[in-house]
Coordinates of C-alpha atoms and ligand atoms in Angstrom, one line a residue:
Chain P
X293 CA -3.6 23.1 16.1
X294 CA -5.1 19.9 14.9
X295 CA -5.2 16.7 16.5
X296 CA -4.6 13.7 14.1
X297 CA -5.6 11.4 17.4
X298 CA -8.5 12.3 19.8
X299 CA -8.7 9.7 22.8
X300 CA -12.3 11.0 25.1
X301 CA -13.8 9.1 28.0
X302 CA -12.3 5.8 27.0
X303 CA -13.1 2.8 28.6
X304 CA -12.0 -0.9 28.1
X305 CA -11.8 -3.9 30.1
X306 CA -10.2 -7.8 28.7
X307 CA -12.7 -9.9 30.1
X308 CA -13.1 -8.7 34.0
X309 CA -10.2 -6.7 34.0
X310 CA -10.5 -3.3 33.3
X311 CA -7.4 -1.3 31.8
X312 CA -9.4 1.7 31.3
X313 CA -11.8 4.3 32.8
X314 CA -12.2 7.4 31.6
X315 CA -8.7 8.4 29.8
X316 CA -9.0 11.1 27.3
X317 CA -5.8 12.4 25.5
X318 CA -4.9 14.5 22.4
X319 CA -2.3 13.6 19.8
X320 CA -1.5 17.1 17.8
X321 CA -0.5 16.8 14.2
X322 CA 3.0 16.5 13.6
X323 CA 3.7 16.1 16.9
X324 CA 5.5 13.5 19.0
X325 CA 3.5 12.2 21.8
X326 CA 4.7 9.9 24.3
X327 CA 2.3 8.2 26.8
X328 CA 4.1 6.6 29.7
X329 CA 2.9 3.8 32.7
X330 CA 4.5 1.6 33.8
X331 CA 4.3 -2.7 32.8
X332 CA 1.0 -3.8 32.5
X333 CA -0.8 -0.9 33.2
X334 CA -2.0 -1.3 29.5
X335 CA 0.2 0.4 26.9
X336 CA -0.5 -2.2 24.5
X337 CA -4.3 -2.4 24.6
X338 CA -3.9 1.5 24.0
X339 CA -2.1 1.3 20.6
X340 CA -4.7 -2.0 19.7
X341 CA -7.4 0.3 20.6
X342 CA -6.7 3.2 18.4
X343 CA -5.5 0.7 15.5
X344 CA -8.7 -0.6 15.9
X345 CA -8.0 -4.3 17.0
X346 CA -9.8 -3.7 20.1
X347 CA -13.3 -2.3 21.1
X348 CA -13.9 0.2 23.7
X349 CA -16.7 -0.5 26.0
X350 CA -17.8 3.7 25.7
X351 CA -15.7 6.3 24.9
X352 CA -14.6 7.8 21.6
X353 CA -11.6 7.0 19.8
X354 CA -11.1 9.1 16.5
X355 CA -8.2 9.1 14.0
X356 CA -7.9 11.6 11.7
X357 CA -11.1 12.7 12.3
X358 CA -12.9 9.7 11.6
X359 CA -14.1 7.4 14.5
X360 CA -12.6 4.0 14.7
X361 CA -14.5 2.0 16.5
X362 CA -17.3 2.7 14.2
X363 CA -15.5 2.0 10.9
X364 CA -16.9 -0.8 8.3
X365 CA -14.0 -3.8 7.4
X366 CA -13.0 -1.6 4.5
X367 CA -12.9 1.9 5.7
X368 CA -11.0 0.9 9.3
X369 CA -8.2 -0.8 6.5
X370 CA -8.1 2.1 4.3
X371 CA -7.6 4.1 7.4
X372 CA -4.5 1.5 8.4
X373 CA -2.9 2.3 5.3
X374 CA -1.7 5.2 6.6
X375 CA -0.7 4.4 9.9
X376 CA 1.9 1.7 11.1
X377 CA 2.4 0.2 14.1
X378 CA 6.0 -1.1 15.3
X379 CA 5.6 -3.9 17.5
X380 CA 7.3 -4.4 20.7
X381 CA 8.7 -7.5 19.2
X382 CA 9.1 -5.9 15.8
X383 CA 7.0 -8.9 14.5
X384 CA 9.0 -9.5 11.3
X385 CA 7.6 -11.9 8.5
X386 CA 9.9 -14.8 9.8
X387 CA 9.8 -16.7 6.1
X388 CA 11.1 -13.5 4.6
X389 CA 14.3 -11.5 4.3
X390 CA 14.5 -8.3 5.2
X391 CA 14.2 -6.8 2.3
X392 CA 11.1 -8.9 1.5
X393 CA 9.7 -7.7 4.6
X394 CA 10.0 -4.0 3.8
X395 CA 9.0 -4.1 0.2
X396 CA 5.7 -5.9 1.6
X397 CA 3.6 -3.4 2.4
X398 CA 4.4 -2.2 -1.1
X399 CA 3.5 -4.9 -3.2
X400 CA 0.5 -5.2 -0.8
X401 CA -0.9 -1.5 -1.5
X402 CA 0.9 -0.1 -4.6
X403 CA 1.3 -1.4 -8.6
X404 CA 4.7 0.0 -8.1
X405 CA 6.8 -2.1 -10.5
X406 CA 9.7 -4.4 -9.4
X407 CA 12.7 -1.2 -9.7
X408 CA 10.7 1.5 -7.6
X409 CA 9.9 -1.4 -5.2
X410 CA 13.8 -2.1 -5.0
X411 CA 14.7 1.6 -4.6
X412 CA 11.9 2.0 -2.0
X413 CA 13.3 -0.4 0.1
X414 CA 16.8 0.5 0.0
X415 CA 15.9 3.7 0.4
X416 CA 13.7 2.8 3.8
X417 CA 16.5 0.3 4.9
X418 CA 19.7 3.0 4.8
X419 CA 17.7 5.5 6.5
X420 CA 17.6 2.8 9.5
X421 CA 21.4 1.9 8.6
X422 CA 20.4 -1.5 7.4
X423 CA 21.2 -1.5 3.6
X424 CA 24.1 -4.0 3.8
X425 CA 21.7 -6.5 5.7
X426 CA 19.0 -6.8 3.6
X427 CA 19.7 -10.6 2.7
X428 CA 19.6 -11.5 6.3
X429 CA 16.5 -13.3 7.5
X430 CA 14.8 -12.0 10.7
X431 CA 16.3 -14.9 13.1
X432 CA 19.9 -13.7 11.9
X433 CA 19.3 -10.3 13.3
X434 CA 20.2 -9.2 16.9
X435 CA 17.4 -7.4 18.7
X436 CA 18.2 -3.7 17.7
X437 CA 18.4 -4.5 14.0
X438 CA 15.1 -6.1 14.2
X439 CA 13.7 -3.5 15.4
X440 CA 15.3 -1.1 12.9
X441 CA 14.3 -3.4 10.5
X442 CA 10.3 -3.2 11.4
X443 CA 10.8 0.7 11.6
X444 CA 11.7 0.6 7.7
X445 CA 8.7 -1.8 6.9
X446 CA 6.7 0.5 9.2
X447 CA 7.6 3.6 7.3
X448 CA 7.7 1.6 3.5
X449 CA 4.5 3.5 2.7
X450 CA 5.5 6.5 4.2
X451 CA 2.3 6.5 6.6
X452 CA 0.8 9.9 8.5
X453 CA 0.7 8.4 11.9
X454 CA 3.2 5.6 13.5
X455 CA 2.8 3.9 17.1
X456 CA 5.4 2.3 18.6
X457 CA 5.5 -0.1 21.3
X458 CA 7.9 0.2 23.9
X459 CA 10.8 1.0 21.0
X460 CA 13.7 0.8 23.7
X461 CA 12.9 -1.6 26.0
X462 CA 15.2 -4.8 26.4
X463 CA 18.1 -2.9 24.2
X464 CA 21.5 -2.2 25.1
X465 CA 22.8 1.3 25.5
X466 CA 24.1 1.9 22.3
X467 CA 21.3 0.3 20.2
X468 CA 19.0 2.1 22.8
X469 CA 20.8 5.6 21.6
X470 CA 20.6 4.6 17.8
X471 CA 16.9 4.0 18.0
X472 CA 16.1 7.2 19.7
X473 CA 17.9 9.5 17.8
X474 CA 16.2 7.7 14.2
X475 CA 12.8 7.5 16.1
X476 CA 13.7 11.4 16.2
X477 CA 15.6 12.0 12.9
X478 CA 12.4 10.3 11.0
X479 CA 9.7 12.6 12.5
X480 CA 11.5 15.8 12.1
X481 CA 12.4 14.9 8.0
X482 CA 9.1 12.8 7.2
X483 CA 7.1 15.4 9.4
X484 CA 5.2 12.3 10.9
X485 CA 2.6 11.9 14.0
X486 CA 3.7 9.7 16.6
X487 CA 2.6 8.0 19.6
X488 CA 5.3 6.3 21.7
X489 CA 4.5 4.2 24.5
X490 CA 7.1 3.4 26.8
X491 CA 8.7 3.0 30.4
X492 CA 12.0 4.7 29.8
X493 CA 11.3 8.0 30.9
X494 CA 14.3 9.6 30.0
X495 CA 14.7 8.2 26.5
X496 CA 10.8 9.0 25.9
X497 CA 11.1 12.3 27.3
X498 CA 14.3 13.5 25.9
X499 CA 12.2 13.2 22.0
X500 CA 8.6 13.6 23.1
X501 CA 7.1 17.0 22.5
X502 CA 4.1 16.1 24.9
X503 CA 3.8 13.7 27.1
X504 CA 1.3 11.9 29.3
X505 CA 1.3 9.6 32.2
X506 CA -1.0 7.1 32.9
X507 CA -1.4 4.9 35.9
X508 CA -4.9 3.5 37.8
X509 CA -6.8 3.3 34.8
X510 CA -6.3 7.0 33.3
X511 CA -4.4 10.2 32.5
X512 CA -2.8 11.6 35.9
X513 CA -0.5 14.1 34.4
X514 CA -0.2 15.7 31.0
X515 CA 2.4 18.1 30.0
X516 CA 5.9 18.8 28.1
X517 CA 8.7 17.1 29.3
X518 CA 9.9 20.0 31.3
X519 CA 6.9 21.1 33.1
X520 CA 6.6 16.9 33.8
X521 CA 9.9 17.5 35.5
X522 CA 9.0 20.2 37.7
X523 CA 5.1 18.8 38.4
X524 CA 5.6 17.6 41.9
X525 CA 2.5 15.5 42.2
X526 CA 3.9 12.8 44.2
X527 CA 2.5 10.1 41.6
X528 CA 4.4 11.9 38.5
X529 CA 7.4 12.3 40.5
X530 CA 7.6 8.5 42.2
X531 CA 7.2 7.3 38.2
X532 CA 9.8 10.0 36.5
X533 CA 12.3 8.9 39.4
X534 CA 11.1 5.2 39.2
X535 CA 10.8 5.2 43.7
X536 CA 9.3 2.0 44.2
X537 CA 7.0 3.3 47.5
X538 CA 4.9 6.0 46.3
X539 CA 1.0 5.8 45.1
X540 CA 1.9 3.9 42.3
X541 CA 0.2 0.1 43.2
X542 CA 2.9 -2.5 42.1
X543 CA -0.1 -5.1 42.9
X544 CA -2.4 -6.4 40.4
X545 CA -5.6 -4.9 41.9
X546 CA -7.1 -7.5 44.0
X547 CA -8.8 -7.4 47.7
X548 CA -7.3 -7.1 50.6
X549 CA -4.5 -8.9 51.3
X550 CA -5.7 -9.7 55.2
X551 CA -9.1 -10.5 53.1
X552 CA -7.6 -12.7 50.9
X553 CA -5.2 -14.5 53.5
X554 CA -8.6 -15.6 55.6
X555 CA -10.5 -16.5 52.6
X556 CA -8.3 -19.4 52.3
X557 CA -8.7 -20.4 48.9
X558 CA -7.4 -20.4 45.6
Chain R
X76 CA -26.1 -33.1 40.5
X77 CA -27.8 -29.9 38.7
X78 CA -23.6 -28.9 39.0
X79 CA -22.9 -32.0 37.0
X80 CA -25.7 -30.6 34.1
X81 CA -24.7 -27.4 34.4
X82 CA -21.4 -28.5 33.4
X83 CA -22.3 -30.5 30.5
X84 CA -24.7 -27.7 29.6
X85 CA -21.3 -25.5 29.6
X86 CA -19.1 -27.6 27.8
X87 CA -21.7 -27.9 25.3
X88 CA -22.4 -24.5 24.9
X89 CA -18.8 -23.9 24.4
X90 CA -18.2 -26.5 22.1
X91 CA -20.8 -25.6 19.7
X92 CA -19.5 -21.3 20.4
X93 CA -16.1 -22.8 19.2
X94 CA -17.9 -24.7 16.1
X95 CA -19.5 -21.0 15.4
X96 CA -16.1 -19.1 15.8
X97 CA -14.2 -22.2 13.2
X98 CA -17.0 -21.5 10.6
X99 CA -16.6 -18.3 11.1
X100 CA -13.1 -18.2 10.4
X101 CA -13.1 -20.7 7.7
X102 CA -15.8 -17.9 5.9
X103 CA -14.3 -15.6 5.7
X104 CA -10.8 -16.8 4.8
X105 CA -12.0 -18.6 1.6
X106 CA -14.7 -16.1 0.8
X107 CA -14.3 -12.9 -0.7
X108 CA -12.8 -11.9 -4.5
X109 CA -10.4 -14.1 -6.0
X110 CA -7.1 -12.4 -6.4
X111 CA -4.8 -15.0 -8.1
X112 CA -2.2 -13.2 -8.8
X113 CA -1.1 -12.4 -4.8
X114 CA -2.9 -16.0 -4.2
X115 CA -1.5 -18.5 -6.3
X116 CA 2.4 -18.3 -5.3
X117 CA 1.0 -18.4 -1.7
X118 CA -1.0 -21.2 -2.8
X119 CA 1.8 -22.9 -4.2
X120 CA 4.3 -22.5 -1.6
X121 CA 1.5 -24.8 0.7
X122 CA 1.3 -27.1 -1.7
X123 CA 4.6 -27.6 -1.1
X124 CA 5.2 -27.4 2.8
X125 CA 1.8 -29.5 3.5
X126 CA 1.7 -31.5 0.3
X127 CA 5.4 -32.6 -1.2
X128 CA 6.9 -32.7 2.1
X129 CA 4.2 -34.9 3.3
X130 CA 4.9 -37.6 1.4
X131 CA 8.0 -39.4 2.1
X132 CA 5.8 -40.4 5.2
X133 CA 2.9 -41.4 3.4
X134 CA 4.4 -43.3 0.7
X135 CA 6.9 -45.4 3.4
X136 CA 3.5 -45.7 5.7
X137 CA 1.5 -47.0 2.3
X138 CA 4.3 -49.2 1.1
X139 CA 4.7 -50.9 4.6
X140 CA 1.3 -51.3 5.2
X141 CA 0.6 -52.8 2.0
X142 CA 3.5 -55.3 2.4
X143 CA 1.1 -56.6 6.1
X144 CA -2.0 -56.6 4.0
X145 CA -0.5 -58.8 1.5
X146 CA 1.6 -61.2 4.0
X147 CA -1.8 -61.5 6.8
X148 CA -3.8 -61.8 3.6
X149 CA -2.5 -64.5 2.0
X150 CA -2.2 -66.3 5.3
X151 CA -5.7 -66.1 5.9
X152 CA -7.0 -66.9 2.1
X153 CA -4.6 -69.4 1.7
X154 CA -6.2 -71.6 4.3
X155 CA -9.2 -72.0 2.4
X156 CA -7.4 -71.8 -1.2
X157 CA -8.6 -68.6 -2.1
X158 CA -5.1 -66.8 -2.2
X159 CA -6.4 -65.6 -5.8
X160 CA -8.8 -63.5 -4.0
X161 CA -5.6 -61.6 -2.2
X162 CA -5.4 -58.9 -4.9
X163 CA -9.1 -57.8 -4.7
X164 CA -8.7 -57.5 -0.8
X165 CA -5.8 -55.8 -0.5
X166 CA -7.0 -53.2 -2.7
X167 CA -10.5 -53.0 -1.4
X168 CA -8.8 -52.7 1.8
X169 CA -6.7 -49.7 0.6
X170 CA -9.2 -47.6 -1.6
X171 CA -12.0 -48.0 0.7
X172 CA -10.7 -47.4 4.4
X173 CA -7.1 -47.5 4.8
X174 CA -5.9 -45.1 2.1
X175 CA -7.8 -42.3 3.3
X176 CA -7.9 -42.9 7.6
X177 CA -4.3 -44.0 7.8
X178 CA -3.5 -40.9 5.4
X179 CA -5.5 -38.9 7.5
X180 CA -4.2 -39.8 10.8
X181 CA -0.3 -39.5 9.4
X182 CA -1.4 -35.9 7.8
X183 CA -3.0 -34.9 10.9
X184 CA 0.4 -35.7 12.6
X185 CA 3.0 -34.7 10.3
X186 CA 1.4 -31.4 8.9
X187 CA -1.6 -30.4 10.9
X188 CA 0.7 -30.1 13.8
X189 CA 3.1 -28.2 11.7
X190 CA 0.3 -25.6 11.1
X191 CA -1.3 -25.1 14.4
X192 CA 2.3 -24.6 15.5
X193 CA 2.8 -22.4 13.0
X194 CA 0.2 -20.2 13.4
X195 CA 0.2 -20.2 16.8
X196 CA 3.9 -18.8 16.6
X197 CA 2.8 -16.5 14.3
X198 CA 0.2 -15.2 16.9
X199 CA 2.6 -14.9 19.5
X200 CA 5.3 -13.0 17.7
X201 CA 2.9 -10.5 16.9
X202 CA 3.0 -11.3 13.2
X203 CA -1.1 -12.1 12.7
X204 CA -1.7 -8.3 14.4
X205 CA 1.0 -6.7 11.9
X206 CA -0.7 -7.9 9.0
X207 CA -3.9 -6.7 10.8
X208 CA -2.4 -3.3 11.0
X209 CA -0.9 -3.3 7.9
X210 CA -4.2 -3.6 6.3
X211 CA -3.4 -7.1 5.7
X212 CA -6.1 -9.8 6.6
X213 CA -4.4 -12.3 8.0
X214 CA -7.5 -14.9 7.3
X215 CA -7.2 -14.1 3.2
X216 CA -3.1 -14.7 3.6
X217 CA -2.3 -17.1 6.4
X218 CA -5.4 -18.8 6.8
X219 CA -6.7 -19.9 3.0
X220 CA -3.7 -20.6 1.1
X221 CA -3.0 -23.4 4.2
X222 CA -6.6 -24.3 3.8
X223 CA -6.7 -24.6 0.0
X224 CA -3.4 -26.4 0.1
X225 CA -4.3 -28.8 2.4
X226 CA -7.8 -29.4 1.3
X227 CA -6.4 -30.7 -2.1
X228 CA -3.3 -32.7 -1.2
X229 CA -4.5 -35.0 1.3
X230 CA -7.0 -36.9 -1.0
X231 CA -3.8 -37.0 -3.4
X232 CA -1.2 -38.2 -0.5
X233 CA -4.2 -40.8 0.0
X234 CA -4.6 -41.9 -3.6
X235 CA -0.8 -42.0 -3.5
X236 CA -0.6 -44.1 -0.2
X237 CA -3.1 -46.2 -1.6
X238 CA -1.3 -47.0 -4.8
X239 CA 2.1 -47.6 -3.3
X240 CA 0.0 -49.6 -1.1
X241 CA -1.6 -52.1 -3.9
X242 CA 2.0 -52.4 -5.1
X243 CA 3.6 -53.3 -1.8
X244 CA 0.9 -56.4 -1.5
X245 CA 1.7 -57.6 -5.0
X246 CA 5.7 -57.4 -3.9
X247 CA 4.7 -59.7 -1.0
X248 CA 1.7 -61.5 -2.8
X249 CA 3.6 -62.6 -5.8
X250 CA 7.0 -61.6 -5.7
X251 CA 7.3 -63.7 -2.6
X252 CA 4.4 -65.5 -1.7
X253 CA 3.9 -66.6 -5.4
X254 CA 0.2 -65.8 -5.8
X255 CA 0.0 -66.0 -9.6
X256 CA 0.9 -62.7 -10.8
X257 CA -2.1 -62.3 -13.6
X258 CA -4.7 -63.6 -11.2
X259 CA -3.5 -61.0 -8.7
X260 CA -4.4 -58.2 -11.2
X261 CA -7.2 -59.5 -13.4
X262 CA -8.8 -60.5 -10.1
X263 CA -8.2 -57.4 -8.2
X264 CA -9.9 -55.7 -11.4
X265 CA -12.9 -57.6 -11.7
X266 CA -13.6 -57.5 -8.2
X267 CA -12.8 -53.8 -7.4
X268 CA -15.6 -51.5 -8.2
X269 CA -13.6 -48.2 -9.9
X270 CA -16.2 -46.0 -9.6
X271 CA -18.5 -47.3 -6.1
X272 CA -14.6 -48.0 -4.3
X273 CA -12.1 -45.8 -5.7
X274 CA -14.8 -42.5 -5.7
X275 CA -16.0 -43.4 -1.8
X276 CA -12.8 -43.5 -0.9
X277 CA -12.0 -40.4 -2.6
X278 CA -14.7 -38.6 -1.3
X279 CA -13.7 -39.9 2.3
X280 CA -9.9 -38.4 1.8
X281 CA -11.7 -35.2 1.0
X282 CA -13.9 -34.8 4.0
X283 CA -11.3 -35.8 6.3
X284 CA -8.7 -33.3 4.2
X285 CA -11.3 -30.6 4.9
X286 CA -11.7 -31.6 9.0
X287 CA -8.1 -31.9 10.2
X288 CA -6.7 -28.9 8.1
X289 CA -9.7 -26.8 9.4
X290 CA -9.4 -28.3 12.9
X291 CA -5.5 -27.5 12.7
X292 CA -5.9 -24.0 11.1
X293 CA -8.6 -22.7 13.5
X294 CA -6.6 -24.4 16.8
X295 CA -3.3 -22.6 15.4
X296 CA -5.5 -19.3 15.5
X297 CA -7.3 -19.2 18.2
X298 CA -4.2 -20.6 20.1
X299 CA -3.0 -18.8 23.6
X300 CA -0.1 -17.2 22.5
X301 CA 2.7 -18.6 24.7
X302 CA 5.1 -21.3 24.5
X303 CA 2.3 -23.6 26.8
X304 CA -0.8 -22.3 25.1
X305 CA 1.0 -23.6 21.7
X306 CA 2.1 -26.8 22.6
X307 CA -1.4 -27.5 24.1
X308 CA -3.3 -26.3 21.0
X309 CA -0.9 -28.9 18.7
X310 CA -1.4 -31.7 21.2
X311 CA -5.1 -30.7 20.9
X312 CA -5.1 -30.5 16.8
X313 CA -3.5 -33.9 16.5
X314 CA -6.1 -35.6 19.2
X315 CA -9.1 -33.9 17.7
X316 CA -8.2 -34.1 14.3
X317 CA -7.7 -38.0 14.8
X318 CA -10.8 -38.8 16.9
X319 CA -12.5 -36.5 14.1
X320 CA -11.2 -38.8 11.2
X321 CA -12.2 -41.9 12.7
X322 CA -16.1 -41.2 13.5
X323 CA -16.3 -39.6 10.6
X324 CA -14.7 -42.6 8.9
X325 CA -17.8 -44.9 10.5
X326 CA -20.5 -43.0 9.5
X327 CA -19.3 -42.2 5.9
X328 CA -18.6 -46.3 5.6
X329 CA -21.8 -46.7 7.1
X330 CA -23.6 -44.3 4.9
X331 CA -21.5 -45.9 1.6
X332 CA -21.2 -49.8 2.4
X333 CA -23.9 -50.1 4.9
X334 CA -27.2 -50.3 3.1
Ligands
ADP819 N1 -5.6 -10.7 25.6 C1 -5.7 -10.3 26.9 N2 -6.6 -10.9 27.6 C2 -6.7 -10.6 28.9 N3 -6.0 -9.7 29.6 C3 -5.0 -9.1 28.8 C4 -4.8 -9.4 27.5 N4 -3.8 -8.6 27.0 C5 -3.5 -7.9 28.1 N5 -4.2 -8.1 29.2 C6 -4.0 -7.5 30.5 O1 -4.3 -6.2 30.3 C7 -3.3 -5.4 31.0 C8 -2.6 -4.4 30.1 O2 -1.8 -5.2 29.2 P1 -0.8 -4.4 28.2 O3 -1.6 -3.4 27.4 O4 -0.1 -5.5 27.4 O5 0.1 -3.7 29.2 P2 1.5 -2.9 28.9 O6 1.7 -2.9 27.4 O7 1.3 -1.6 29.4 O8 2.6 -3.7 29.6 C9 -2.4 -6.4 31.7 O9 -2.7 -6.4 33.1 C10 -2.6 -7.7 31.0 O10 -2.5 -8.7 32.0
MG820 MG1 3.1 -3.8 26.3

């Protein structure tokens, strides 16, 4: 099998702080790959980093087979053409309608004249259930239509790989449910790649065909979701069950605390 | 005391890195090929939010201002009967230094704050990165149609200001004062240079057009993206953007009146 996303030896620090050391992981073709850690362990800076908004400090990071990090202005934009990214915040065009938001991508890329445009768009915006709302601006949407919203701009120009930020977090049960079972429904029929980061284990892991876990800086368990279940490394299990007391650090990696008590400054 | 330098030395060497990273930006947001046809409605839709809803506020501000010309004018000129002259300075006044800075200063506070908050909200909500990975470059469609739009309405909202201005002092002059009316003009037209004080004034309104909407643009960019980090990059636009306008506004008059 073929991997559409090849992650080796990657490693990346903002400013001092390094996120990453070493993490290496493979996205198959077709396949739906979840990578979980939990809040601030650098989930984000992943997806930037294969997008290409960040730089590695070493490592390889290659996208269809082509090395991002590498890539001239133009080619890294050609290559963005056909992947999307669904932003935590769904980061809709606040000065446009919904509709206007998911048709554009297409007027961006495509010559596609006003009609296909229009059928495009309804077409992306019933398959997230959000035909009847596409006067609405973006500030008259609650949090789960937003977010449906951005999945139908993300998937306007029917792209080979999506990323998606954190797609359940902060939503309620029922919006929660929705989202999965379309984040689902749209792989299987558009026979997309995806990459979802997340905390919620079970909503991740009840889609994902793969999954990996990350914590201190790189990959400490790999798998499908049900040999994750049964690993019993203590770190897989503590994060799968959510124990706060396990070797999972809560802290922001500092010295030690009786250190840092005597140092007596700032 | 070599901590004191070494501070200076700092705060130098950043100021001049942030000069780099403005250029920078400004470069390549206006550089590349022209599209016009994805360019112009953006375009036009800045000329409207900077430029036509600017100038309610400019044309009050010029009409007001104008009126105080005219009224501390003629009390000054009329103590040595020279109230004839009152046209000629008000308009002097206007075209050559108040048009342009007091249009400057408003625009810096009525629209530059507008964008820096705009596109540091923008930043924040994620929306500059989506149009990064939609292939979008946020410099070519956030960045220059703001630029272009408010690189050619200042020096318009000035000539505007200074216009409504010239009118307000004759209201005051004339209308009430009762400076002959035809003296007010013919003097104000003999006197008044078109070209030397109309141009220099133009060519002031365009230089500080070009600083505060690329002192507001770049602040709005390379804001910190959180609710502290926005407010402190408009407070910062507005300050800088001011200060900006007024030392420029010495030099230029010294470089154009001085010799
Ligand atoms: N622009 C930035 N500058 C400095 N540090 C950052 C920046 N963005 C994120 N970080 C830090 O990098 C770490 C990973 O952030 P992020 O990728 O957003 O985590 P996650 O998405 O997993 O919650 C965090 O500790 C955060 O504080
Ligand atoms: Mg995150």
């Amino acid at each position: 099998m073929t991997n559409l996303v090849e992650l080796k030896d990657l490693t990346f620090a903002h400013g001092d702080h390094r996120v990453y050391d070493g993490l290496s992981l493979n996205v198959p073709k077709g396949k739906m790959v979840a990578v979980m850690g939990p809040s601030g362990i650098g989930k984000t800076t992943l997806l930037r980093l294969i997008g290409g908004q960040l730089k590695p400090d070493s490592g390889s990071i290659k996208v269809a087979g082509e090395e991002v990090p590498q890539l001239k202005r133009d080619a890294l934009y050609q290559l963005r053409k056909r992947m999307s990214m669904l932003f935590q915040s769904g980061a809709l065009f606040t000065d446009m309608s919904v509709y206007e938001n998911v048709a554009f991508p297409l007027r961006e890329h495509t010559d596609l004249p006003e009609e296909l445009i229009r059928s495009v768009v309804l077409m992306k915006l019933e398959a997230v259930g959000l035909r009847g709302a596409r006067h609405l601006m973006p500030s008259e949407l609650s949090g789960g239509m937003a977010r449906r919203a951005a999945l139908a701009r993300a998937i306007a120009l029917d792209p080979d790989l999506i990323l998606y930020d954190e797609p359940f977090a902060g939503q309620d049960p029922i919006s929660m449910a929705v989202i999965v079972k379309l984040i689902k429904s749209l792989n299987e029929s558009l026979g997309l790649t995806s990459i979802v980061v997340s905390h919620d284990v079970k909503e991740v892991l009840s889609i994902a065909d793969y999954a990996y876990v990350i914590a201190d800086k790189k990959v400490v368990g790999q798998g499908t979701p049900d040999e994750l279940r049964s690993n019993d490394t203590a770190i897989i299990q503590q994060f799968l069950n959510g124990a706060p007391d396990g070797p999972v650090a809560f802290h922001y990696s500092d010295d030690d605390f009786t250190t840092d008590l005597l140092r007596g400054e700032g | 005391m070599s901590q004191f330098f070494q501070s200076i030395g700092r705060r130098v060497l950043d100021s001049l890195a942030g000069i780099g990273y403005a250029l920078a930006m400004l470069m390549s947001a206006i550089i590349g090929k022209p599209q016009p046809r994805k360019s112009w409605p953006l375009f036009v839709k800045q000329m409207y939010v900077v430029g036509v809803l600017s100038m309610l506020i400019v044309i009050v501000s010029g009409l007001f201002i104008g009126m105080v010309l005219g009224l501390q004018g003629y009390t000054i000129l009329v103590d040595y009967g020279a109230e004839q002259s009152l046209g000629p300075m008000v308009a002097l006044s206007l075209l050559r230094e108040l048009g342009p800075v007091v249009t400057g200063l408003l625009f810096a506070g009525r629209a530059g704050s507008a964008l820096t908050a705009e596109i540091g909200l923008m930043k924040a909500t994620e929306q500059l990165s989506s149009l990064e990975m939609m292939a979008v470059d946020p410099l070519r469609r956030v960045i220059a149609p703001r630029f272009w739009a408010g690189l050619i309405s200042m020096p318009l909202l000035a000539l505007m200001f200074s216009a409504v201005g010239i009118y307000g002092g004759y209201l005051v002059g004339s209308g009430w004062l009762g400076v002959d009316e035809g003296a007010f003009w013919s003097v104000m037209q003999s006197a008044v240079d078109w070209q030397d004080d109309l141009l220099n004034g133009i060519i002031k309104s365009i230089v500080f057009a070009f600083v505060v909407t690329w002192i507001a643009l770049y602040k709005g960019y390379r804001s910190v993206p959180t609710s502290a980090g926005i407010s402190a990059a408009t407070t910062s636009t507005v300050v800088t953007a001011s200060l900006a306008i007024l030392g420029l506004d010495f030099i230029l008059t010294a470089i154009m009146f001085g010799g």
